[in-house]
mmCIF file of C-alpha atoms and ligand atoms in Angstrom:
data_model
loop_
_atom_site.group_PDB
_atom_site.id
_atom_site.type_symbol
_atom_site.label_atom_id
_atom_site.label_comp_id
_atom_site.label_asym_id
_atom_site.label_seq_id
_atom_site.Cartn_x
_atom_site.Cartn_y
_atom_site.Cartn_z
ATOM 1 C CA MET M 29 6.394 -9.810 -24.077
ATOM 2 C CA LYS M 30 9.104 -11.811 -25.987
ATOM 3 C CA ASN M 31 9.521 -11.373 -29.828
ATOM 4 C CA LEU M 32 9.847 -14.938 -31.232
ATOM 5 C CA VAL M 33 10.617 -16.577 -34.634
ATOM 6 C CA ILE M 34 9.761 -20.261 -35.236
ATOM 7 C CA LEU M 35 11.667 -22.168 -37.828
ATOM 8 C CA GLY M 36 9.762 -25.412 -38.822
ATOM 9 C CA SER M 37 6.494 -24.152 -37.512
ATOM 10 C CA THR M 38 4.419 -26.783 -39.381
ATOM 11 C CA GLY M 39 6.180 -29.664 -37.975
ATOM 12 C CA SER M 40 5.433 -31.663 -34.688
ATOM 13 C CA ILE M 41 7.549 -29.397 -32.568
ATOM 14 C CA GLY M 42 6.529 -26.097 -34.327
ATOM 15 C CA ARG M 43 2.941 -26.931 -33.816
ATOM 16 C CA ASN M 44 3.468 -27.839 -30.127
ATOM 17 C CA ALA M 45 5.305 -24.706 -29.649
ATOM 18 C CA LEU M 46 2.435 -22.652 -31.157
ATOM 19 C CA ASP M 47 0.022 -24.561 -28.657
ATOM 20 C CA ILE M 48 2.232 -23.512 -25.708
ATOM 21 C CA ILE M 49 1.998 -19.844 -26.945
ATOM 22 C CA ASP M 50 -1.670 -20.098 -27.266
ATOM 23 C CA ARG M 51 -1.877 -21.234 -23.656
ATOM 24 C CA ASN M 52 0.052 -18.245 -22.608
ATOM 25 C CA PRO M 53 -1.535 -15.183 -24.278
ATOM 26 C CA GLY M 54 0.358 -11.972 -24.058
ATOM 27 C CA ARG M 55 3.708 -13.573 -23.460
ATOM 28 C CA PHE M 56 5.065 -13.956 -26.797
ATOM 29 C CA ARG M 57 4.682 -11.902 -30.287
ATOM 30 C CA ILE M 58 5.352 -13.912 -33.328
ATOM 31 C CA ILE M 59 7.854 -12.191 -35.637
ATOM 32 C CA GLY M 60 8.505 -14.970 -38.155
ATOM 33 C CA LEU M 61 7.163 -18.334 -39.074
ATOM 34 C CA THR M 62 9.039 -20.716 -41.554
ATOM 35 C CA ALA M 63 8.348 -24.007 -43.022
ATOM 36 C CA ASN M 64 9.807 -26.680 -45.407
ATOM 37 C CA ARG M 65 6.918 -27.320 -47.699
ATOM 38 C CA ASN M 66 3.461 -27.376 -45.848
ATOM 39 C CA ALA M 67 2.160 -24.233 -47.550
ATOM 40 C CA GLU M 68 -1.542 -24.586 -46.678
ATOM 41 C CA LEU M 69 -0.728 -24.941 -42.864
ATOM 42 C CA LEU M 70 1.824 -22.098 -42.831
ATOM 43 C CA ALA M 71 -0.715 -19.886 -44.744
ATOM 44 C CA ALA M 72 -3.393 -20.830 -41.975
ATOM 45 C CA GLN M 73 -0.795 -20.098 -38.998
ATOM 46 C CA ALA M 74 0.084 -16.798 -40.735
ATOM 47 C CA ARG M 75 -3.561 -15.819 -40.874
ATOM 48 C CA LYS M 76 -3.931 -16.645 -37.114
ATOM 49 C CA TYR M 77 -0.749 -15.173 -35.670
ATOM 50 C CA ASN M 78 -0.115 -12.357 -38.121
ATOM 51 C CA PRO M 79 3.745 -12.652 -38.074
ATOM 52 C CA SER M 80 5.678 -9.968 -39.714
ATOM 53 C CA TYR M 81 7.520 -12.519 -41.981
ATOM 54 C CA VAL M 82 6.860 -15.916 -43.360
ATOM 55 C CA ALA M 83 9.219 -18.056 -45.533
ATOM 56 C CA LEU M 84 8.750 -21.506 -47.342
ATOM 57 C CA CYS M 85 11.788 -23.468 -48.539
ATOM 58 C CA ASP M 86 9.860 -25.504 -51.168
ATOM 59 C CA ARG M 87 9.085 -23.121 -53.953
ATOM 60 C CA THR M 88 6.007 -25.148 -55.323
ATOM 61 C CA GLY M 89 3.964 -24.091 -52.572
ATOM 62 C CA LEU M 90 4.891 -20.334 -52.763
ATOM 63 C CA SER M 91 1.934 -19.150 -54.754
ATOM 64 C CA ILE M 92 -0.577 -20.955 -52.317
ATOM 65 C CA LEU M 93 1.233 -18.982 -49.509
ATOM 66 C CA ALA M 94 1.422 -15.632 -51.221
ATOM 67 C CA GLU M 95 -2.282 -15.847 -52.117
ATOM 68 C CA SER M 96 -3.399 -16.515 -48.581
ATOM 69 C CA ILE M 97 -1.530 -14.258 -46.388
ATOM 70 C CA ASN M 98 -2.583 -10.699 -45.407
ATOM 71 C CA PRO M 99 -0.001 -8.536 -47.278
ATOM 72 C CA ALA M 100 -0.797 -5.612 -44.910
ATOM 73 C CA LYS M 101 0.496 -7.583 -41.997
ATOM 74 C CA THR M 102 2.856 -10.282 -43.176
ATOM 75 C CA LYS M 103 5.704 -10.268 -45.706
ATOM 76 C CA LEU M 104 6.538 -13.211 -47.666
ATOM 77 C CA ILE M 105 10.503 -13.552 -47.730
ATOM 78 C CA ASP M 106 13.030 -15.664 -49.440
ATOM 79 C CA ALA M 107 14.117 -18.949 -47.748
ATOM 80 C CA GLU M 108 17.672 -17.644 -48.162
ATOM 81 C CA ASP M 109 16.860 -14.493 -45.966
ATOM 82 C CA VAL M 110 15.814 -16.792 -42.966
ATOM 83 C CA SER M 111 19.320 -16.282 -41.507
ATOM 84 C CA LYS M 112 18.682 -12.425 -41.685
ATOM 85 C CA LEU M 113 15.314 -12.732 -40.083
ATOM 86 C CA CYS M 114 16.958 -14.728 -37.155
ATOM 87 C CA SER M 115 19.404 -11.874 -36.561
ATOM 88 C CA ASP M 116 16.924 -9.095 -36.902
ATOM 89 C CA SER M 117 17.173 -6.606 -33.917
ATOM 90 C CA SER M 118 13.458 -7.002 -33.058
ATOM 91 C CA VAL M 119 13.830 -10.808 -32.415
ATOM 92 C CA ASP M 120 14.572 -12.095 -28.876
ATOM 93 C CA ILE M 121 14.264 -15.962 -29.221
ATOM 94 C CA VAL M 122 14.726 -18.248 -32.182
ATOM 95 C CA LEU M 123 13.005 -21.582 -31.975
ATOM 96 C CA ASN M 124 14.845 -23.855 -34.437
ATOM 97 C CA ALA M 125 12.804 -26.908 -35.159
ATOM 98 C CA VAL M 126 14.213 -27.429 -38.668
ATOM 99 C CA VAL M 127 14.792 -31.051 -39.629
ATOM 100 C CA GLY M 128 18.585 -32.012 -40.240
ATOM 101 C CA PHE M 129 21.642 -30.098 -41.220
ATOM 102 C CA ALA M 130 19.513 -27.488 -42.931
ATOM 103 C CA GLY M 131 19.000 -25.888 -39.633
ATOM 104 C CA LEU M 132 22.721 -25.011 -38.981
ATOM 105 C CA LYS M 133 22.856 -21.747 -40.875
ATOM 106 C CA ALA M 134 20.038 -20.167 -38.850
ATOM 107 C CA THR M 135 21.333 -21.472 -35.448
ATOM 108 C CA ALA M 136 24.728 -19.772 -36.253
ATOM 109 C CA ALA M 137 23.214 -16.583 -37.404
ATOM 110 C CA ALA M 138 20.923 -16.338 -34.404
ATOM 111 C CA LEU M 139 23.951 -17.028 -32.027
ATOM 112 C CA ILE M 140 26.295 -14.478 -33.760
ATOM 113 C CA ALA M 141 23.501 -11.989 -33.297
ATOM 114 C CA GLY M 142 23.475 -12.860 -29.636
ATOM 115 C CA LYS M 143 19.978 -14.287 -29.465
ATOM 116 C CA LYS M 144 18.501 -16.948 -27.303
ATOM 117 C CA VAL M 145 18.188 -20.206 -29.422
ATOM 118 C CA ALA M 146 15.554 -22.722 -28.233
ATOM 119 C CA LEU M 147 17.121 -25.610 -30.031
ATOM 120 C CA ALA M 148 15.068 -28.456 -31.391
ATOM 121 C CA ASN M 149 17.399 -28.966 -34.340
ATOM 122 C CA LYS M 150 20.019 -31.251 -32.774
ATOM 123 C CA GLU M 151 21.794 -31.719 -36.073
ATOM 124 C CA SER M 152 23.129 -28.068 -35.797
ATOM 125 C CA MET M 153 24.902 -28.892 -32.518
ATOM 126 C CA VAL M 154 26.119 -32.268 -33.723
ATOM 127 C CA ALA M 155 27.675 -30.931 -37.007
ATOM 128 C CA ALA M 156 29.153 -27.770 -35.266
ATOM 129 C CA GLY M 157 28.846 -27.899 -31.683
ATOM 130 C CA PRO M 158 32.247 -26.431 -30.654
ATOM 131 C CA LEU M 159 32.019 -23.699 -33.372
ATOM 132 C CA LEU M 160 28.509 -22.716 -32.188
ATOM 133 C CA ASN M 161 29.615 -22.639 -28.415
ATOM 134 C CA ARG M 162 32.434 -20.317 -29.482
ATOM 135 C CA MET M 163 29.817 -18.158 -31.389
ATOM 136 C CA ALA M 164 27.386 -18.035 -28.426
ATOM 137 C CA ALA M 165 30.400 -17.155 -25.935
ATOM 138 C CA THR M 166 31.692 -14.379 -28.287
ATOM 139 C CA HIS M 167 28.440 -12.646 -29.020
ATOM 140 C CA GLY M 168 26.347 -13.424 -25.941
ATOM 141 C CA GLY M 169 24.071 -15.847 -27.626
ATOM 142 C CA GLU M 170 22.359 -18.730 -25.562
ATOM 143 C CA ILE M 171 21.407 -22.204 -26.394
ATOM 144 C CA ILE M 172 18.506 -23.742 -24.461
ATOM 145 C CA PRO M 173 17.941 -27.387 -25.593
ATOM 146 C CA ILE M 174 14.380 -28.503 -26.447
ATOM 147 C CA ASP M 175 15.433 -32.215 -27.050
ATOM 148 C CA SER M 176 13.702 -33.757 -24.123
ATOM 149 C CA GLU M 177 16.827 -35.700 -22.805
ATOM 150 C CA HIS M 178 18.912 -32.627 -22.952
ATOM 151 C CA SER M 179 16.188 -30.318 -21.352
ATOM 152 C CA ALA M 180 16.305 -32.966 -18.643
ATOM 153 C CA ILE M 181 20.028 -32.923 -18.180
ATOM 154 C CA PHE M 182 19.883 -28.986 -18.418
ATOM 155 C CA GLN M 183 17.453 -29.057 -15.427
ATOM 156 C CA CYS M 184 19.317 -31.804 -13.438
ATOM 157 C CA LEU M 185 22.630 -29.966 -13.713
ATOM 158 C CA ALA M 186 21.103 -27.234 -11.626
ATOM 159 C CA SER M 187 21.475 -29.510 -8.524
ATOM 160 C CA GLY M 188 25.327 -29.173 -8.395
ATOM 161 C CA LYS M 189 28.389 -27.705 -9.837
ATOM 162 C CA ARG M 190 29.808 -28.838 -13.218
ATOM 163 C CA THR M 191 32.851 -29.851 -11.429
ATOM 164 C CA GLU M 192 30.670 -32.285 -9.361
ATOM 165 C CA VAL M 193 29.206 -34.135 -12.352
ATOM 166 C CA ALA M 194 30.322 -37.790 -12.565
ATOM 167 C CA ARG M 195 28.106 -38.889 -15.595
ATOM 168 C CA LEU M 196 25.209 -37.980 -17.838
ATOM 169 C CA ILE M 197 22.707 -40.865 -18.435
ATOM 170 C CA LEU M 198 20.612 -40.431 -21.540
ATOM 171 C CA THR M 199 17.497 -42.360 -21.613
ATOM 172 C CA SER M 200 16.036 -43.894 -24.854
ATOM 173 C CA SER M 201 12.681 -45.725 -25.400
ATOM 174 C CA GLY M 202 14.582 -48.311 -27.387
ATOM 175 C CA GLY M 203 12.242 -47.581 -30.396
ATOM 176 C CA PRO M 204 10.160 -50.362 -31.857
ATOM 177 C CA PHE M 205 13.044 -52.698 -32.565
ATOM 178 C CA PHE M 206 14.714 -52.841 -29.277
ATOM 179 C CA ARG M 207 13.644 -56.469 -28.638
ATOM 180 C CA ARG M 208 13.813 -57.653 -32.192
ATOM 181 C CA GLU M 209 16.244 -60.492 -32.961
ATOM 182 C CA ASN M 210 17.438 -59.123 -36.247
ATOM 183 C CA PHE M 211 16.666 -56.250 -38.507
ATOM 184 C CA ASP M 212 15.845 -58.288 -41.633
ATOM 185 C CA GLY M 213 12.770 -57.287 -43.685
ATOM 186 C CA ILE M 214 11.840 -54.224 -41.709
ATOM 187 C CA THR M 215 9.724 -51.608 -43.864
ATOM 188 C CA PRO M 216 9.764 -47.960 -43.489
ATOM 189 C CA GLU M 217 6.031 -48.214 -42.607
ATOM 190 C CA GLU M 218 6.840 -50.450 -39.549
ATOM 191 C CA ALA M 219 9.834 -48.204 -38.548
ATOM 192 C CA LEU M 220 7.583 -45.047 -38.582
ATOM 193 C CA LYS M 221 5.614 -46.663 -35.675
ATOM 194 C CA HIS M 222 7.234 -45.216 -32.487
ATOM 195 C CA PRO M 223 5.902 -46.804 -29.275
ATOM 196 C CA THR M 224 5.993 -43.609 -27.070
ATOM 197 C CA TRP M 225 6.374 -40.457 -29.173
ATOM 198 C CA ASN M 226 4.625 -39.072 -32.060
ATOM 199 C CA MET M 227 7.259 -37.291 -34.260
ATOM 200 C CA GLY M 228 8.166 -36.515 -37.825
ATOM 201 C CA PRO M 229 9.570 -39.337 -40.098
ATOM 202 C CA LYS M 230 13.359 -38.430 -39.858
ATOM 203 C CA ILE M 231 13.551 -38.492 -36.057
ATOM 204 C CA THR M 232 11.149 -41.553 -35.959
ATOM 205 C CA ILE M 233 13.604 -43.459 -38.214
ATOM 206 C CA ASP M 234 16.503 -42.140 -36.068
ATOM 207 C CA SER M 235 14.680 -43.476 -32.898
ATOM 208 C CA ALA M 236 14.297 -46.987 -34.664
ATOM 209 C CA THR M 237 17.951 -47.273 -35.485
ATOM 210 C CA LEU M 238 19.161 -45.453 -32.166
ATOM 211 C CA MET M 239 20.914 -43.147 -34.449
ATOM 212 C CA ASN M 240 18.836 -40.526 -32.724
ATOM 213 C CA LYS M 241 20.594 -41.490 -29.355
ATOM 214 C CA GLY M 242 23.921 -41.405 -31.168
ATOM 215 C CA LEU M 243 23.195 -37.828 -32.290
ATOM 216 C CA GLU M 244 22.124 -37.093 -28.807
ATOM 217 C CA ILE M 245 25.361 -38.251 -27.241
ATOM 218 C CA ILE M 246 27.317 -36.011 -29.413
ATOM 219 C CA GLU M 247 24.668 -33.130 -28.777
ATOM 220 C CA ALA M 248 25.095 -33.609 -24.950
ATOM 221 C CA ALA M 249 28.965 -33.722 -25.327
ATOM 222 C CA TYR M 250 28.957 -30.344 -26.945
ATOM 223 C CA LEU M 251 26.077 -28.791 -25.029
ATOM 224 C CA PHE M 252 27.532 -29.612 -21.565
ATOM 225 C CA ASP M 253 31.012 -29.721 -22.543
ATOM 226 C CA ILE M 254 31.586 -33.288 -21.028
ATOM 227 C CA PRO M 255 33.856 -36.117 -22.528
ATOM 228 C CA ALA M 256 31.660 -38.679 -24.291
ATOM 229 C CA ASP M 257 33.044 -41.437 -22.330
ATOM 230 C CA ARG M 258 31.047 -39.975 -19.287
ATOM 231 C CA ILE M 259 27.792 -39.947 -21.212
ATOM 232 C CA GLU M 260 25.936 -43.335 -21.028
ATOM 233 C CA VAL M 261 22.776 -44.623 -22.562
ATOM 234 C CA VAL M 262 20.089 -46.739 -20.893
ATOM 235 C CA ILE M 263 16.932 -48.090 -22.383
ATOM 236 C CA HIS M 264 13.890 -46.985 -20.669
ATOM 237 C CA PRO M 265 10.808 -48.133 -22.545
ATOM 238 C CA GLN M 266 8.247 -45.867 -20.694
ATOM 239 C CA SER M 267 9.877 -42.575 -21.626
ATOM 240 C CA VAL M 268 9.099 -41.068 -18.154
ATOM 241 C CA VAL M 269 12.586 -40.431 -17.032
ATOM 242 C CA HIS M 270 13.895 -38.048 -19.570
ATOM 243 C CA SER M 271 17.556 -38.299 -18.573
ATOM 244 C CA MET M 272 19.694 -38.228 -15.523
ATOM 245 C CA VAL M 273 22.841 -36.752 -14.016
ATOM 246 C CA GLU M 274 24.931 -38.672 -11.752
ATOM 247 C CA PHE M 275 27.044 -36.563 -9.262
ATOM 248 C CA ILE M 276 30.451 -37.451 -7.673
ATOM 249 C CA ASP M 277 28.964 -38.196 -4.473
ATOM 250 C CA GLY M 278 26.771 -41.044 -5.842
ATOM 251 C CA SER M 279 23.534 -39.016 -6.047
ATOM 252 C CA THR M 280 21.612 -39.346 -9.392
ATOM 253 C CA ILE M 281 19.142 -36.653 -10.192
ATOM 254 C CA ALA M 282 16.413 -37.410 -12.779
ATOM 255 C CA GLN M 283 13.826 -35.444 -14.495
ATOM 256 C CA LEU M 284 10.389 -37.145 -15.076
ATOM 257 C CA SER M 285 7.255 -36.091 -16.892
ATOM 258 C CA LYS M 286 4.657 -37.787 -19.098
ATOM 259 C CA PRO M 287 6.051 -37.994 -22.644
ATOM 260 C CA ASP M 288 4.820 -34.685 -23.949
ATOM 261 C CA MET M 289 7.146 -32.346 -26.083
ATOM 262 C CA ARG M 290 5.304 -29.390 -24.929
ATOM 263 C CA LEU M 291 6.873 -29.573 -21.581
ATOM 264 C CA PRO M 292 10.486 -29.110 -22.758
ATOM 265 C CA ILE M 293 9.340 -26.603 -25.255
ATOM 266 C CA GLN M 294 7.655 -24.603 -22.624
ATOM 267 C CA TYR M 295 10.735 -24.889 -20.483
ATOM 268 C CA ALA M 296 13.079 -23.575 -23.114
ATOM 269 C CA LEU M 297 10.556 -20.863 -24.151
ATOM 270 C CA PHE M 298 10.198 -19.473 -20.579
ATOM 271 C CA TYR M 299 13.687 -20.257 -19.233
ATOM 272 C CA PRO M 300 14.622 -19.325 -16.581
ATOM 273 C CA GLU M 301 11.108 -18.995 -15.366
ATOM 274 C CA ARG M 302 8.828 -21.990 -14.719
ATOM 275 C CA ILE M 303 5.246 -21.613 -15.756
ATOM 276 C CA LYS M 304 2.067 -23.397 -14.260
ATOM 277 C CA GLN M 305 0.797 -25.899 -16.856
ATOM 278 C CA ASP M 306 -2.548 -28.050 -16.973
ATOM 279 C CA LEU M 307 -1.275 -30.304 -19.737
ATOM 280 C CA VAL M 308 -0.081 -33.573 -17.956
ATOM 281 C CA GLN M 309 0.179 -34.908 -14.455
ATOM 282 C CA PHE M 310 1.173 -38.152 -12.941
ATOM 283 C CA ASP M 311 -1.448 -40.090 -10.992
ATOM 284 C CA PHE M 312 0.620 -41.765 -8.314
ATOM 285 C CA SER M 313 -2.448 -43.507 -6.937
ATOM 286 C CA LYS M 314 -2.051 -45.856 -9.872
ATOM 287 C CA GLU M 315 0.841 -48.264 -10.474
ATOM 288 C CA LEU M 316 3.779 -46.668 -12.331
ATOM 289 C CA ARG M 317 6.472 -48.796 -13.656
ATOM 290 C CA LEU M 318 9.873 -47.604 -14.531
ATOM 291 C CA ASP M 319 12.120 -50.147 -16.389
ATOM 292 C CA PHE M 320 15.666 -49.699 -17.247
ATOM 293 C CA TYR M 321 17.880 -51.970 -19.607
ATOM 294 C CA PRO M 322 21.320 -51.873 -21.057
ATOM 295 C CA PRO M 323 21.343 -50.935 -24.636
ATOM 296 C CA PRO M 324 22.028 -53.732 -26.965
ATOM 297 C CA LYS M 325 25.229 -52.141 -28.480
ATOM 298 C CA ASP M 326 26.045 -54.918 -30.762
ATOM 299 C CA LYS M 327 22.683 -54.781 -32.651
ATOM 300 C CA PHE M 328 22.586 -50.940 -32.555
ATOM 301 C CA ARG M 329 26.026 -50.001 -33.820
ATOM 302 C CA SER M 330 24.799 -46.405 -33.883
ATOM 303 C CA LEU M 331 25.941 -45.755 -30.374
ATOM 304 C CA GLU M 332 29.498 -46.808 -30.994
ATOM 305 C CA LEU M 333 29.765 -44.995 -34.191
ATOM 306 C CA ALA M 334 28.566 -41.735 -32.208
ATOM 307 C CA TYR M 335 31.226 -42.380 -29.706
ATOM 308 C CA ARG M 336 33.879 -42.795 -32.524
ATOM 309 C CA ALA M 337 32.615 -39.444 -34.048
ATOM 310 C CA VAL M 338 33.049 -37.512 -30.838
ATOM 311 C CA ARG M 339 36.523 -39.152 -30.211
ATOM 312 C CA GLU M 340 37.766 -38.329 -33.762
ATOM 313 C CA ALA M 341 36.309 -34.747 -33.339
ATOM 314 C CA GLY M 342 36.662 -32.040 -36.051
ATOM 315 C CA ILE M 343 34.448 -32.963 -39.031
ATOM 316 C CA SER M 344 33.499 -36.555 -37.850
ATOM 317 C CA PRO M 345 30.347 -35.661 -36.148
ATOM 318 C CA ALA M 346 29.174 -33.758 -39.122
ATOM 319 C CA VAL M 347 30.072 -36.633 -41.377
ATOM 320 C CA PHE M 348 28.298 -39.114 -39.027
ATOM 321 C CA ASN M 349 25.145 -36.852 -39.310
ATOM 322 C CA ALA M 350 25.428 -36.379 -43.043
ATOM 323 C CA ALA M 351 25.572 -40.031 -43.732
ATOM 324 C CA ASN M 352 22.675 -40.825 -41.577
ATOM 325 C CA GLU M 353 20.501 -38.274 -43.171
ATOM 326 C CA GLN M 354 21.243 -39.689 -46.702
ATOM 327 C CA ALA M 355 20.859 -43.235 -45.321
ATOM 328 C CA VAL M 356 17.453 -42.379 -43.786
ATOM 329 C CA LYS M 357 16.280 -40.785 -47.068
ATOM 330 C CA ALA M 358 17.290 -43.940 -49.082
ATOM 331 C CA PHE M 359 15.424 -46.159 -46.526
ATOM 332 C CA LEU M 360 12.379 -44.109 -46.521
ATOM 333 C CA ASP M 361 12.409 -44.223 -50.404
ATOM 334 C CA HIS M 362 12.523 -48.017 -50.258
ATOM 335 C CA LYS M 363 15.913 -48.110 -51.771
ATOM 336 C CA ILE M 364 17.852 -49.724 -49.009
ATOM 337 C CA GLN M 365 17.332 -52.113 -46.210
ATOM 338 C CA PHE M 366 16.927 -50.841 -42.661
ATOM 339 C CA LYS M 367 20.147 -52.714 -41.462
ATOM 340 C CA ARG M 368 22.167 -50.786 -44.183
ATOM 341 C CA ILE M 369 21.796 -47.532 -42.534
ATOM 342 C CA PHE M 370 24.456 -48.573 -39.896
ATOM 343 C CA ASP M 371 26.645 -49.686 -42.741
ATOM 344 C CA ILE M 372 26.204 -46.556 -44.708
ATOM 345 C CA VAL M 373 27.144 -44.361 -41.746
ATOM 346 C CA GLU M 374 30.215 -46.527 -40.839
ATOM 347 C CA GLU M 375 31.633 -46.797 -44.503
ATOM 348 C CA THR M 376 30.961 -43.093 -45.065
ATOM 349 C CA MET M 377 33.109 -42.336 -41.860
ATOM 350 C CA ASN M 378 35.830 -44.652 -43.054
ATOM 351 C CA ARG M 379 35.877 -43.084 -46.632
ATOM 352 C CA CYS M 380 35.599 -39.521 -45.606
ATOM 353 C CA GLY M 381 38.571 -39.126 -43.474
ATOM 354 C CA LEU M 382 39.286 -36.632 -40.675
ATOM 355 C CA GLY M 383 39.437 -32.776 -40.835
ATOM 356 C CA ASP M 384 39.128 -29.545 -38.903
ATOM 357 C CA ALA M 385 35.743 -28.039 -38.239
ATOM 358 C CA ASP M 386 36.806 -24.607 -37.159
ATOM 359 C CA THR M 387 34.679 -22.713 -39.565
ATOM 360 C CA LEU M 388 31.229 -22.912 -41.034
ATOM 361 C CA GLU M 389 32.696 -23.440 -44.500
ATOM 362 C CA GLN M 390 34.746 -26.543 -43.412
ATOM 363 C CA ILE M 391 31.583 -27.967 -41.854
ATOM 364 C CA PHE M 392 29.436 -27.257 -45.044
ATOM 365 C CA THR M 393 32.198 -28.830 -47.151
ATOM 366 C CA ALA M 394 32.418 -31.945 -45.031
ATOM 367 C CA ASN M 395 28.461 -32.262 -45.174
ATOM 368 C CA SER M 396 28.491 -32.181 -48.886
ATOM 369 C CA LYS M 397 31.410 -34.615 -49.233
ATOM 370 C CA ALA M 398 29.916 -37.073 -46.757
ATOM 371 C CA SER M 399 26.354 -36.661 -48.235
ATOM 372 C CA HIS M 400 27.809 -37.446 -51.692
ATOM 373 C CA ILE M 401 29.822 -40.408 -50.453
ATOM 374 C CA ALA M 402 26.949 -41.778 -48.420
ATOM 375 C CA GLY M 403 24.624 -41.309 -51.566
ATOM 376 C CA ASN M 404 27.118 -43.528 -53.538
ATOM 377 C CA ILE M 405 27.259 -46.211 -50.904
ATOM 378 C CA ALA M 406 23.482 -46.417 -50.670
ATOM 379 C CA ALA M 407 23.413 -46.762 -54.579
ATOM 380 C CA GLU M 408 25.975 -49.638 -54.242
ATOM 381 C CA PHE M 409 23.652 -51.327 -51.750
ATOM 382 C CA GLU M 410 20.591 -50.623 -53.774
ATOM 383 C CA ASN M 411 22.394 -52.531 -56.720
ATOM 384 C CA THR M 412 23.634 -55.543 -54.696
ATOM 385 C CA ASP M 413 20.865 -56.145 -52.303
ATOM 386 C CA LYS M 414 17.801 -57.743 -53.650
ATOM 387 C CA PHE M 415 14.814 -57.321 -51.471
HETATM 388 MG MG1 MG Z 513 15.494 -36.678 -27.804
#
């Protein structure tokens, strides 16, 4: 029985993780559940799983939560104390499914406490990858990726030695606009319709801009300690091949499954064990098409900007991430056009400059500065663009 904390339990990853836990009774004890703002669902989860602790970031839902939990079994803690919860001696695994930079503190706290982190919060790794790797190495923590591409690479890497790896090939569905001529007139409602994956709004917009793939290039560079020029992106609309590793002898190992996030979540929770599942299976008696296309890099500047961020290193990946978070927010609020997301990220990187990212403090400062600059640039576009 492993003791588990789920950060972001009411989101898409959190709900899928609880489904995996339901399907494997007796394997996990839920120590803590946290959510951003869905108080009703968090309360329902607390009544079902009786975690020792719950926390809610958005204070407006606190009274709903406080009234509906069982105080004899579950204690309501402050959102500021979530890092303490992650490092509690009773906890074995922290599943971090927080959206955005907000997840970094908890990832760091868990790794410093030597925990296994099942990481869906890719922004932690993007903003602070080298630092988190050092924390894990120093304190015996471990990062197991939940991101489907990185889970795939993690599994493919078992086929050879690290010194035998030639390239990592990240697959991308291409999102809803891969074949679109230009990005004029795209509404948030259109961009929120993803062709193959059903996910939260931030990552769905990131998938439409391929900023998600940019974040994943950086995430892969840090998770697997490989130079970004040996990480490639290929468009694969069926989302069946989740990523590939090419070895120096010319063999390419791929990981395939139907697109269902419960599979990489299950893999991370049970790693190094593989568990029998009855969720999804291929039927090879029917035609199965797997298509691959080169990414249209000129249209999706997100990829080049991500390579630039890894090349510049230091705070640049954190700046890239912060600018994107602000740009996505402005787009979802109908303040800027879709195509401005690329401009905001690029211009923020230009204006922010370079710097070291050796401490959490430096990374938090870079995040604040870049968010501020990106917010200003978004406001400039809001004023000049009429749409
Ligand atoms: Mg992914």
